[in-house]
CSV table of C-alpha atoms and ligand atoms in Angstrom, one decimal:
chain,number,residue,atom,x,y,z
S,1,MET,CA,-36.1,-30.9,-26.0
S,2,ALA,CA,-32.6,-29.4,-25.9
S,3,LYS,CA,-31.5,-28.5,-22.4
S,4,PHE,CA,-29.8,-25.2,-21.8
S,5,PHE,CA,-28.2,-24.3,-18.4
S,6,VAL,CA,-26.9,-20.9,-17.3
S,7,LEU,CA,-24.1,-21.0,-14.7
S,8,LEU,CA,-24.4,-17.8,-12.7
S,9,GLY,CA,-22.0,-16.5,-10.1
S,10,PRO,CA,-19.3,-13.9,-9.3
S,11,PRO,CA,-15.8,-14.0,-10.9
S,12,GLY,CA,-13.8,-16.9,-9.3
S,13,ALA,CA,-16.9,-18.7,-8.0
S,14,GLY,CA,-15.9,-21.9,-9.9
S,15,LYS,CA,-18.2,-21.6,-13.0
S,16,GLY,CA,-15.4,-22.6,-15.4
S,17,THR,CA,-14.1,-25.4,-13.2
S,18,GLN,CA,-17.5,-26.9,-12.8
S,19,ALA,CA,-18.6,-26.4,-16.4
S,20,GLN,CA,-15.7,-28.4,-17.6
S,21,ILE,CA,-16.6,-31.3,-15.3
S,22,ILE,CA,-20.4,-31.2,-15.9
S,23,SER,CA,-20.0,-30.8,-19.7
S,24,LYS,CA,-17.9,-34.0,-19.8
S,25,LYS,CA,-20.3,-36.0,-17.6
S,26,CYS,CA,-23.5,-34.8,-19.3
S,27,GLY,CA,-22.2,-34.7,-22.9
S,28,ILE,CA,-23.2,-31.1,-23.6
S,29,PRO,CA,-20.8,-28.4,-24.7
S,30,HIS,CA,-19.4,-25.8,-22.3
S,31,ILE,CA,-19.9,-22.3,-23.9
S,32,SER,CA,-17.8,-19.7,-22.0
S,33,SER,CA,-18.0,-16.2,-23.4
S,34,GLY,CA,-14.8,-15.3,-21.6
S,35,ASN,CA,-13.0,-18.2,-23.3
S,36,ILE,CA,-14.3,-17.2,-26.7
S,37,PHE,CA,-13.0,-13.7,-26.1
S,38,ARG,CA,-9.6,-14.9,-24.9
S,39,GLU,CA,-9.3,-17.2,-28.0
S,40,ASN,CA,-10.0,-14.2,-30.2
S,41,LEU,CA,-7.5,-12.1,-28.3
S,42,GLN,CA,-4.8,-14.8,-28.7
S,43,ASN,CA,-5.5,-15.0,-32.5
S,44,GLU,CA,-5.6,-11.2,-32.7
S,45,THR,CA,-9.0,-11.2,-34.5
S,46,GLU,CA,-11.1,-8.0,-35.0
S,47,LEU,CA,-13.4,-9.3,-32.3
S,48,GLY,CA,-10.5,-9.9,-29.9
S,49,LEU,CA,-9.2,-6.4,-30.5
S,50,LYS,CA,-12.6,-4.9,-29.8
S,51,ALA,CA,-12.9,-6.8,-26.5
S,52,LYS,CA,-9.3,-6.3,-25.3
S,53,SER,CA,-9.5,-2.9,-23.6
S,54,PHE,CA,-12.7,-3.8,-21.8
S,55,MET,CA,-11.4,-7.1,-20.5
S,56,GLU,CA,-8.1,-5.5,-19.4
S,57,LYS,CA,-10.0,-3.0,-17.3
S,58,GLY,CA,-12.3,-5.6,-15.8
S,59,GLU,CA,-15.3,-4.0,-17.6
S,60,LEU,CA,-18.0,-5.9,-19.5
S,61,VAL,CA,-17.6,-6.0,-23.3
S,62,PRO,CA,-20.6,-4.1,-24.8
S,63,ASP,CA,-23.8,-6.1,-25.4
S,64,ASP,CA,-23.8,-5.5,-29.1
S,65,ILE,CA,-20.5,-7.4,-29.5
S,66,THR,CA,-21.2,-10.1,-27.0
S,67,ILE,CA,-24.7,-11.2,-27.8
S,68,GLY,CA,-24.1,-11.9,-31.5
S,69,MET,CA,-20.9,-13.8,-30.7
S,70,VAL,CA,-22.6,-16.2,-28.2
S,71,GLU,CA,-25.7,-16.7,-30.3
S,72,ASP,CA,-23.5,-17.6,-33.3
S,73,ARG,CA,-21.8,-20.2,-31.1
S,74,LEU,CA,-25.2,-21.5,-29.9
S,75,ASP,CA,-26.3,-21.9,-33.5
S,76,GLN,CA,-23.6,-24.5,-34.1
S,77,LYS,CA,-24.5,-28.1,-34.5
S,78,ASP,CA,-23.0,-29.4,-31.3
S,79,CYS,CA,-25.5,-27.3,-29.3
S,80,GLY,CA,-28.4,-29.3,-30.8
S,81,ASN,CA,-29.0,-31.1,-27.5
S,82,GLY,CA,-28.3,-28.0,-25.4
S,83,ALA,CA,-25.4,-26.3,-23.7
S,84,LEU,CA,-23.9,-25.2,-20.5
S,85,LEU,CA,-23.5,-21.4,-20.6
S,86,ASP,CA,-20.7,-19.9,-18.4
S,87,GLY,CA,-20.3,-16.1,-18.2
S,88,PHE,CA,-23.3,-15.4,-20.4
S,89,PRO,CA,-25.8,-13.7,-19.9
S,90,ARG,CA,-24.3,-11.1,-17.7
S,91,THR,CA,-26.7,-8.2,-18.0
S,92,PRO,CA,-30.5,-8.1,-18.0
S,93,PHE,CA,-30.4,-7.1,-21.7
S,94,GLN,CA,-28.3,-10.2,-22.5
S,95,ALA,CA,-30.7,-12.4,-20.5
S,96,LYS,CA,-33.7,-11.1,-22.4
S,97,SER,CA,-31.9,-11.6,-25.7
S,98,LEU,CA,-31.1,-15.2,-24.8
S,99,GLU,CA,-34.7,-15.9,-23.8
S,100,MET,CA,-35.9,-14.5,-27.2
S,101,PHE,CA,-33.2,-16.5,-29.1
S,102,LEU,CA,-34.1,-19.8,-27.4
S,103,THR,CA,-37.9,-19.2,-27.8
S,104,GLU,CA,-37.3,-18.6,-31.6
S,105,LYS,CA,-35.6,-22.0,-31.6
S,106,GLY,CA,-38.5,-23.7,-29.8
S,107,SER,CA,-36.3,-24.1,-26.7
S,108,LYS,CA,-35.8,-22.6,-23.3
S,109,ILE,CA,-33.5,-22.5,-20.2
S,110,ALA,CA,-33.9,-25.6,-18.1
S,111,SER,CA,-32.3,-24.1,-15.0
S,112,VAL,CA,-29.9,-21.5,-13.6
S,113,PRO,CA,-27.5,-22.9,-11.0
S,114,PHE,CA,-26.2,-19.9,-9.0
S,115,ILE,CA,-22.8,-20.6,-7.4
S,116,ASP,CA,-22.2,-18.2,-4.6
S,117,VAL,CA,-18.9,-17.5,-2.7
S,118,GLU,CA,-17.8,-14.8,-0.3
S,119,GLU,CA,-15.8,-11.9,-1.7
S,120,GLU,CA,-12.6,-12.5,0.2
S,121,GLU,CA,-12.5,-16.1,-1.0
S,122,LEU,CA,-13.0,-15.0,-4.6
S,123,ILE,CA,-9.9,-12.8,-4.4
S,124,GLU,CA,-7.8,-15.7,-3.0
S,125,ARG,CA,-9.1,-18.1,-5.7
S,126,LEU,CA,-8.3,-15.7,-8.5
S,127,SER,CA,-4.9,-14.7,-7.3
S,128,GLY,CA,-3.8,-18.4,-7.2
S,129,ARG,CA,-5.4,-19.4,-10.5
S,130,TRP,CA,-3.4,-20.8,-13.4
S,131,THR,CA,-5.1,-21.3,-16.8
S,132,CYS,CA,-4.2,-23.6,-19.7
S,133,ARG,CA,-3.2,-21.9,-23.0
S,134,ALA,CA,-4.7,-24.6,-25.2
S,135,ASP,CA,-8.2,-25.1,-23.8
S,136,GLY,CA,-8.8,-22.9,-20.8
S,137,HIS,CA,-8.5,-25.7,-18.2
S,138,VAL,CA,-8.2,-24.1,-14.7
S,139,PHE,CA,-6.0,-25.0,-11.7
S,140,HIS,CA,-5.2,-23.4,-8.4
S,141,LEU,CA,-1.8,-23.4,-6.7
S,142,LYS,CA,-3.4,-24.5,-3.4
S,143,TYR,CA,-6.9,-25.9,-4.0
S,144,ASN,CA,-6.4,-27.7,-7.3
S,145,PRO,CA,-2.7,-27.9,-8.2
S,146,PRO,CA,-1.6,-29.4,-11.6
S,147,LYS,CA,0.3,-32.7,-11.3
S,148,GLU,CA,3.3,-31.1,-12.9
S,149,ALA,CA,4.0,-27.4,-12.1
S,150,GLY,CA,3.3,-25.1,-15.1
S,151,LYS,CA,1.7,-27.9,-17.2
S,152,CYS,CA,-1.9,-28.7,-17.9
S,153,ASP,CA,-3.0,-32.2,-16.7
S,154,PHE,CA,-5.3,-32.6,-19.6
S,155,ASP,CA,-3.3,-31.6,-22.7
S,156,GLY,CA,0.2,-30.8,-21.4
S,157,SER,CA,0.0,-27.2,-22.6
S,158,GLU,CA,1.6,-24.3,-20.7
S,159,LEU,CA,-0.3,-22.7,-17.7
S,160,TYR,CA,-0.4,-18.9,-17.4
S,161,GLN,CA,-1.9,-16.3,-15.1
S,162,ARG,CA,-4.7,-14.2,-16.7
S,163,THR,CA,-3.9,-10.5,-16.9
S,164,ASP,CA,-7.3,-9.7,-15.5
S,165,ASP,CA,-6.5,-11.7,-12.3
S,166,LYS,CA,-4.3,-8.8,-11.0
S,167,ARG,CA,-5.8,-7.6,-7.6
S,168,GLU,CA,-7.1,-4.2,-8.8
S,169,THR,CA,-8.7,-5.7,-11.9
S,170,VAL,CA,-10.3,-8.5,-9.8
S,171,GLU,CA,-11.8,-5.9,-7.5
S,172,GLN,CA,-13.2,-4.0,-10.5
S,173,ARG,CA,-14.6,-7.3,-11.9
S,174,ILE,CA,-16.3,-8.0,-8.6
S,175,LYS,CA,-17.8,-4.5,-8.5
S,176,VAL,CA,-19.1,-4.9,-12.1
S,177,TYR,CA,-20.6,-8.2,-11.1
S,178,PHE,CA,-22.6,-6.7,-8.2
S,179,ASP,CA,-23.7,-3.6,-10.3
S,180,GLN,CA,-24.5,-5.3,-13.6
S,181,THR,CA,-24.9,-9.1,-13.2
S,182,ALA,CA,-26.3,-9.7,-9.7
S,183,PRO,CA,-29.7,-8.3,-10.9
S,184,LEU,CA,-30.0,-11.6,-12.8
S,185,ILE,CA,-30.4,-13.5,-9.6
S,186,ASP,CA,-33.9,-12.0,-9.1
S,187,PHE,CA,-34.6,-12.1,-12.8
S,188,TYR,CA,-34.2,-15.9,-12.8
S,189,ARG,CA,-35.6,-16.4,-9.3
S,190,GLU,CA,-38.9,-14.8,-10.5
S,191,ARG,CA,-39.0,-17.2,-13.4
S,192,GLY,CA,-38.6,-20.2,-11.0
S,193,LEU,CA,-35.3,-21.2,-12.6
S,194,LEU,CA,-32.7,-20.3,-9.9
S,195,ALA,CA,-31.0,-23.2,-8.0
S,196,GLU,CA,-28.7,-21.8,-5.3
S,197,ILE,CA,-25.4,-23.7,-4.8
S,198,ASP,CA,-23.0,-23.2,-1.9
S,199,GLY,CA,-19.7,-22.6,-3.9
S,200,SER,CA,-17.6,-22.4,-0.7
S,201,LYS,CA,-17.5,-26.2,-0.5
S,202,SER,CA,-14.9,-28.4,-2.1
S,203,ILE,CA,-14.8,-28.8,-5.9
S,204,ASP,CA,-16.2,-32.4,-5.6
S,205,ASP,CA,-19.0,-31.3,-3.3
S,206,VAL,CA,-20.0,-28.5,-5.6
S,207,THR,CA,-20.0,-30.9,-8.5
S,208,SER,CA,-22.4,-33.3,-6.6
S,209,GLU,CA,-24.8,-30.5,-5.9
S,210,LEU,CA,-24.7,-29.3,-9.5
S,211,LEU,CA,-25.3,-32.8,-10.9
S,212,GLU,CA,-28.5,-33.0,-8.9
S,213,VAL,CA,-29.7,-29.8,-10.4
S,214,VAL,CA,-28.7,-30.6,-14.0
S,215,ASN,CA,-30.0,-34.2,-13.6
S,216,CYS,CA,-28.4,-35.5,-16.8
S,217,GLN,CA,-27.8,-39.2,-15.8
U,301,AP5,P1,-14.9,-14.7,-17.7
U,301,AP5,O1,-13.8,-15.4,-18.3
U,301,AP5,O2,-16.3,-15.1,-17.8
U,301,AP5,O3,-14.5,-14.5,-16.2
U,301,AP5,P2,-15.4,-14.4,-14.8
U,301,AP5,O4,-16.9,-14.4,-14.9
U,301,AP5,O5,-14.8,-13.2,-14.2
U,301,AP5,O6,-15.2,-15.7,-14.2
U,301,AP5,P3,-13.8,-16.4,-14.0
U,301,AP5,O7,-13.4,-17.2,-15.2
U,301,AP5,O8,-12.8,-15.4,-13.4
U,301,AP5,O9,-14.2,-17.4,-12.7
U,301,AP5,P4,-14.9,-18.8,-12.6
U,301,AP5,O10,-16.2,-18.6,-11.9
U,301,AP5,O11,-15.0,-19.4,-14.0
U,301,AP5,O12,-13.9,-19.5,-11.7
U,301,AP5,P5,-12.9,-20.7,-11.9
U,301,AP5,O13,-13.7,-22.0,-12.2
U,301,AP5,O14,-11.8,-20.3,-12.9
U,301,AP5,O15,-14.9,-13.1,-18.2
U,301,AP5,C1,-13.7,-12.4,-18.4
U,301,AP5,C2,-14.0,-11.1,-19.0
U,301,AP5,O16,-14.5,-11.3,-20.3
U,301,AP5,C3,-15.0,-10.2,-18.3
U,301,AP5,O17,-14.4,-9.4,-17.3
U,301,AP5,C4,-15.5,-9.3,-19.5
U,301,AP5,O18,-14.6,-8.3,-19.8
U,301,AP5,C5,-15.5,-10.3,-20.6
U,301,AP5,N1,-16.8,-11.0,-20.7
U,301,AP5,C6,-17.0,-12.4,-20.6
U,301,AP5,N2,-18.3,-12.6,-20.8
U,301,AP5,C7,-19.0,-11.5,-21.0
U,301,AP5,C8,-20.4,-11.1,-21.2
U,301,AP5,N3,-21.3,-12.0,-21.2
U,301,AP5,N4,-20.7,-9.8,-21.4
U,301,AP5,C9,-19.7,-8.9,-21.4
U,301,AP5,N5,-18.4,-9.1,-21.2
U,301,AP5,C10,-18.0,-10.4,-21.0
U,301,AP5,O19,-12.2,-20.8,-10.5
U,301,AP5,C11,-11.4,-19.8,-10.0
U,301,AP5,C12,-10.2,-20.4,-9.2
U,301,AP5,O20,-10.7,-21.1,-8.0
U,301,AP5,C13,-9.5,-21.5,-10.0
U,301,AP5,O21,-8.1,-21.4,-9.7
U,301,AP5,C14,-10.0,-22.9,-9.5
U,301,AP5,O22,-9.1,-23.9,-9.5
U,301,AP5,C15,-10.4,-22.5,-8.0
U,301,AP5,N6,-11.6,-23.2,-7.5
U,301,AP5,C16,-12.8,-23.4,-8.2
U,301,AP5,N7,-13.7,-24.0,-7.5
U,301,AP5,C17,-13.1,-24.1,-6.2
U,301,AP5,C18,-13.6,-24.7,-5.0
U,301,AP5,N8,-14.8,-25.2,-4.8
U,301,AP5,N9,-12.7,-24.6,-3.9
U,301,AP5,C19,-11.5,-24.1,-4.0
U,301,AP5,N10,-11.0,-23.6,-5.2
U,301,AP5,C20,-11.8,-23.6,-6.3
Protein backbone atom coordinates (compact mmCIF):
# COMPACT_ATOMS: atom_id res chain seq x y z
CA MET A 1 0.00 0.00 0.00
CA ALA A 2 1.14 3.57 -0.70
CA LYS A 3 2.64 5.28 2.33
CA PHE A 4 1.65 8.86 3.15
CA PHE A 5 3.41 10.81 5.89
CA VAL A 6 2.37 14.17 7.33
CA LEU A 7 5.18 16.32 8.75
CA LEU A 8 3.69 18.46 11.50
CA GLY A 9 5.40 21.30 13.34
CA PRO A 10 5.54 25.07 13.80
CA PRO A 11 7.00 27.46 11.18
CA GLY A 12 10.77 27.04 11.16
CA ALA A 13 10.80 23.65 12.91
CA GLY A 14 12.69 22.13 9.98
CA LYS A 15 9.87 20.42 8.07
CA GLY A 16 11.11 21.53 4.64
CA THR A 17 14.76 20.80 5.45
CA GLN A 18 13.95 17.28 6.59
CA ALA A 19 11.37 16.58 3.88
CA GLN A 20 13.98 17.24 1.18
CA ILE A 21 16.41 14.77 2.78
CA ILE A 22 13.86 12.05 3.56
CA SER A 23 12.18 12.33 0.18
CA LYS A 24 15.51 11.65 -1.55
CA LYS A 25 16.44 8.78 0.78
CA CYS A 26 13.02 7.12 0.59
CA GLY A 27 12.15 7.85 -3.05
CA ILE A 28 8.78 9.46 -2.30
CA PRO A 29 7.83 12.99 -3.43
CA HIS A 30 7.94 15.95 -1.07
CA ILE A 31 4.66 17.85 -1.34
CA SER A 32 4.90 21.28 0.27
CA SER A 33 1.74 23.40 0.12
CA GLY A 34 3.87 26.49 0.85
CA ASN A 35 6.19 25.73 -2.09
CA ILE A 36 3.22 25.20 -4.43
CA PHE A 37 1.79 28.56 -3.36
CA ARG A 38 5.20 30.27 -3.83
CA GLU A 39 5.61 28.77 -7.35
CA ASN A 40 2.17 30.09 -8.26
CA LEU A 41 3.04 33.50 -6.84
CA GLN A 42 6.26 33.63 -8.85
CA ASN A 43 4.39 32.66 -12.02
CA GLU A 44 1.59 35.15 -11.21
CA THR A 45 -1.16 32.55 -11.69
CA GLU A 46 -4.73 33.12 -10.51
CA LEU A 47 -4.10 30.76 -7.58
CA GLY A 48 -0.94 32.67 -6.65
CA LEU A 49 -2.80 35.98 -6.70
CA LYS A 50 -5.54 34.56 -4.47
CA ALA A 51 -2.97 33.28 -1.95
CA LYS A 52 -0.72 36.37 -1.96
CA SER A 53 -2.44 38.62 0.58
CA PHE A 54 -2.94 35.80 3.10
CA MET A 55 0.70 34.67 2.87
CA GLU A 56 2.05 38.21 3.19
CA LYS A 57 0.07 38.68 6.41
CA GLY A 58 1.12 35.31 7.83
CA GLU A 59 -2.48 34.06 7.68
CA LEU A 60 -3.65 30.72 6.34
CA VAL A 61 -4.91 30.60 2.77
CA PRO A 62 -8.62 29.59 2.95
CA ASP A 63 -9.37 25.86 3.00
CA ASP A 64 -11.45 25.97 -0.20
CA ILE A 65 -8.40 27.10 -2.19
CA THR A 66 -5.82 24.94 -0.40
CA ILE A 67 -7.50 21.55 -0.21
CA GLY A 68 -8.25 21.20 -3.93
CA MET A 69 -4.74 22.37 -4.83
CA VAL A 70 -3.03 19.73 -2.65
CA GLU A 71 -5.43 16.94 -3.63
CA ASP A 72 -4.78 17.67 -7.32
CA ARG A 73 -1.06 17.32 -6.62
CA LEU A 74 -1.61 14.04 -4.73
CA ASP A 75 -3.54 12.69 -7.71
CA GLN A 76 -0.44 12.88 -9.89
CA LYS A 77 1.30 9.69 -10.92
CA ASP A 78 4.48 10.20 -8.88
CA CYS A 79 2.42 9.93 -5.64
CA GLY A 80 1.39 6.36 -6.51
CA ASN A 81 3.67 4.94 -3.80
CA GLY A 82 2.92 7.68 -1.31
CA ALA A 83 4.22 11.13 -0.42
CA LEU A 84 5.70 13.22 2.33
CA LEU A 85 3.34 16.10 3.11
CA ASP A 86 4.87 19.30 4.49
CA GLY A 87 2.60 22.19 5.59
CA PHE A 88 -0.64 20.33 4.85
CA PRO A 89 -2.97 19.65 6.59
CA ARG A 90 -2.97 22.74 8.79
CA THR A 91 -6.54 22.87 10.09
CA PRO A 92 -8.84 20.13 11.42
CA PHE A 93 -11.02 20.62 8.32
CA GLN A 94 -8.01 20.03 6.03
CA ALA A 95 -7.06 16.95 8.08
CA LYS A 96 -10.55 15.45 7.76
CA SER A 97 -10.59 16.18 4.02
CA LEU A 98 -7.24 14.46 3.59
CA GLU A 99 -8.47 11.43 5.52
CA MET A 100 -11.54 11.18 3.25
CA PHE A 101 -9.46 11.70 0.11
CA LEU A 102 -7.02 8.91 1.04
CA THR A 103 -9.81 6.54 2.14
CA GLU A 104 -11.46 6.99 -1.27
CA LYS A 105 -8.14 5.97 -2.86
CA GLY A 106 -7.96 2.86 -0.60
CA SER A 107 -5.06 4.41 1.26
CA LYS A 108 -4.30 6.07 4.61
CA ILE A 109 -1.72 8.03 6.58
CA ALA A 110 1.14 5.80 7.78
CA SER A 111 2.38 8.19 10.46
CA VAL A 112 2.63 11.84 11.51
CA PRO A 113 6.09 12.91 12.68
CA PHE A 114 5.67 16.02 14.84
CA ILE A 115 8.86 18.11 14.88
CA ASP A 116 8.76 20.42 17.89
CA VAL A 117 11.04 23.40 18.63
CA GLU A 118 10.86 26.23 21.21
CA GLU A 119 9.41 29.55 19.98
CA GLU A 120 12.60 31.62 20.44
CA GLU A 121 14.61 29.17 18.38
CA LEU A 122 11.98 29.32 15.60
CA ILE A 123 12.44 33.08 15.27
CA GLU A 124 16.23 32.71 15.11
CA ARG A 125 15.95 30.01 12.45
CA LEU A 126 13.54 31.94 10.26
CA SER A 127 15.44 35.22 10.45
CA GLY A 128 18.61 33.49 9.17
CA ARG A 129 16.94 31.38 6.50
CA TRP A 130 17.81 31.70 2.81
CA THR A 131 15.74 29.85 0.24
CA CYS A 132 16.60 28.80 -3.31
CA ARG A 133 14.57 30.35 -6.14
CA ALA A 134 14.53 27.29 -8.36
CA ASP A 135 13.43 24.51 -6.04
CA GLY A 136 12.87 25.79 -2.49
CA HIS A 137 16.09 24.27 -1.02
CA VAL A 138 16.70 25.90 2.37
CA PHE A 139 19.88 27.11 4.07
CA HIS A 140 20.70 29.00 7.25
CA LEU A 141 23.44 31.60 7.61
CA LYS A 142 24.70 29.98 10.83
CA TYR A 143 23.29 26.42 11.07
CA ASN A 144 23.41 25.28 7.46
CA PRO A 145 25.32 27.80 5.30
CA PRO A 146 25.58 27.33 1.53
CA LYS A 147 29.07 26.51 0.20
CA GLU A 148 29.03 29.74 -1.80
CA ALA A 149 27.24 32.81 -0.39
CA GLY A 150 23.96 33.56 -2.15
CA LYS A 151 24.03 30.40 -4.32
CA CYS A 152 22.16 27.10 -3.90
CA ASP A 153 24.47 24.07 -3.36
CA PHE A 154 22.12 21.81 -5.31
CA ASP A 155 21.21 23.77 -8.45
CA GLY A 156 23.30 26.97 -8.35
CA SER A 157 20.22 29.20 -8.35
CA GLU A 158 19.94 32.46 -6.43
CA LEU A 159 19.12 32.37 -2.70
CA TYR A 160 16.57 34.86 -1.35
CA GLN A 161 14.88 35.74 1.95
CA ARG A 162 11.16 34.99 2.06
CA THR A 163 9.00 38.09 2.58
CA ASP A 164 7.02 36.25 5.28
CA ASP A 165 10.24 35.76 7.30
CA LYS A 166 10.08 39.37 8.57
CA ARG A 167 9.89 39.35 12.38
CA GLU A 168 6.29 40.63 12.70
CA THR A 169 5.02 38.18 10.07
CA VAL A 170 6.91 35.32 11.72
CA GLU A 171 5.24 36.17 15.05
CA GLN A 172 1.84 36.14 13.34
CA ARG A 173 2.59 32.78 11.65
CA ILE A 174 3.53 31.28 15.01
CA LYS A 175 0.30 32.62 16.56
CA VAL A 176 -1.74 31.18 13.69
CA TYR A 177 0.06 27.87 14.17
CA PHE A 178 -0.93 27.68 17.86
CA ASP A 179 -4.53 28.77 17.17
CA GLN A 180 -5.32 26.75 14.07
CA THR A 181 -2.76 23.99 13.50
CA ALA A 182 -1.70 22.82 16.98
CA PRO A 183 -5.13 21.11 17.51
CA LEU A 184 -3.90 18.57 14.94
CA ILE A 185 -1.40 17.25 17.51
CA ASP A 186 -4.25 15.72 19.54
CA PHE A 187 -6.20 14.86 16.40
CA TYR A 188 -3.38 12.56 15.23
CA ARG A 189 -2.40 11.42 18.74
CA GLU A 190 -5.95 10.10 19.25
CA ARG A 191 -5.58 8.12 16.01
CA GLY A 192 -2.31 6.57 17.22
CA LEU A 193 -0.35 8.19 14.36
CA LEU A 194 1.71 10.87 16.15
CA ALA A 195 5.49 10.37 16.49
CA GLU A 196 7.13 13.13 18.55
CA ILE A 197 10.56 14.28 17.34
CA ASP A 198 12.86 16.68 19.22
CA GLY A 199 13.50 19.31 16.53
CA SER A 200 16.02 21.24 18.64
CA LYS A 201 18.75 18.71 17.80
CA SER A 202 21.12 19.06 14.85
CA ILE A 203 19.78 18.54 11.33
CA ASP A 204 21.55 15.13 11.10
CA ASP A 205 20.17 13.93 14.44
CA VAL A 206 16.64 14.94 13.50
CA THR A 207 17.03 13.08 10.19
CA SER A 208 18.10 9.91 12.03
CA GLU A 209 15.03 10.04 14.30
CA LEU A 210 12.77 10.64 11.33
CA LEU A 211 14.23 7.77 9.34
CA GLU A 212 13.36 5.43 12.20
CA VAL A 213 9.75 6.59 12.09
CA VAL A 214 9.42 6.54 8.32
CA ASN A 215 11.26 3.21 8.14
CA CYS A 216 11.72 3.19 4.38
CA GLN A 217 14.98 1.25 4.06
P1 LIG B 1 5.00 27.16 4.56
O1 LIG B 1 5.88 27.37 3.42
O2 LIG B 1 4.42 25.81 4.80
O3 LIG B 1 5.75 27.70 5.86
P2 LIG B 1 5.78 27.18 7.38
O4 LIG B 1 4.89 26.08 7.79
O5 LIG B 1 5.58 28.44 8.10
O6 LIG B 1 7.09 26.49 7.49
P3 LIG B 1 8.46 27.02 7.06
O7 LIG B 1 8.72 26.72 5.62
O8 LIG B 1 8.59 28.46 7.47
O9 LIG B 1 9.40 26.21 8.05
P4 LIG B 1 9.97 24.74 8.02
O10 LIG B 1 9.41 23.98 9.18
O11 LIG B 1 9.80 24.11 6.67
O12 LIG B 1 11.48 25.05 8.34
P5 LIG B 1 12.79 24.97 7.42
O13 LIG B 1 13.09 23.54 7.11
O14 LIG B 1 12.71 25.92 6.27
O15 LIG B 1 3.75 28.16 4.50
C1 LIG B 1 3.91 29.53 4.15
C2 LIG B 1 2.53 30.17 4.03
O16 LIG B 1 1.76 29.53 2.98
C3 LIG B 1 1.61 30.06 5.26
O17 LIG B 1 1.89 31.10 6.20
C4 LIG B 1 0.24 30.18 4.63
O18 LIG B 1 -0.07 31.51 4.31
C5 LIG B 1 0.39 29.41 3.34
N1 LIG B 1 0.05 27.97 3.47
C6 LIG B 1 0.90 26.92 3.28
N2 LIG B 1 0.26 25.77 3.50
C7 LIG B 1 -1.01 26.07 3.86
C8 LIG B 1 -2.15 25.30 4.25
N3 LIG B 1 -2.09 23.95 4.32
N4 LIG B 1 -3.29 25.95 4.54
C9 LIG B 1 -3.37 27.29 4.46
N5 LIG B 1 -2.32 28.10 4.13
C10 LIG B 1 -1.16 27.50 3.83
O19 LIG B 1 13.89 25.48 8.47
C11 LIG B 1 13.91 26.83 8.89
C12 LIG B 1 15.38 27.31 9.02
O20 LIG B 1 16.03 26.59 10.07
C13 LIG B 1 16.22 27.05 7.75
O21 LIG B 1 17.08 28.13 7.59
C14 LIG B 1 17.02 25.76 8.09
O22 LIG B 1 18.30 25.74 7.44
C15 LIG B 1 17.17 25.86 9.60
N6 LIG B 1 17.11 24.56 10.27
C16 LIG B 1 16.30 23.50 9.96
N7 LIG B 1 16.51 22.48 10.82
C17 LIG B 1 17.46 22.91 11.71
C18 LIG B 1 18.10 22.32 12.85
N8 LIG B 1 17.79 21.08 13.25
N9 LIG B 1 19.03 23.04 13.51
C19 LIG B 1 19.34 24.31 13.12
N10 LIG B 1 18.78 24.93 12.05
C20 LIG B 1 17.84 24.23 11.34
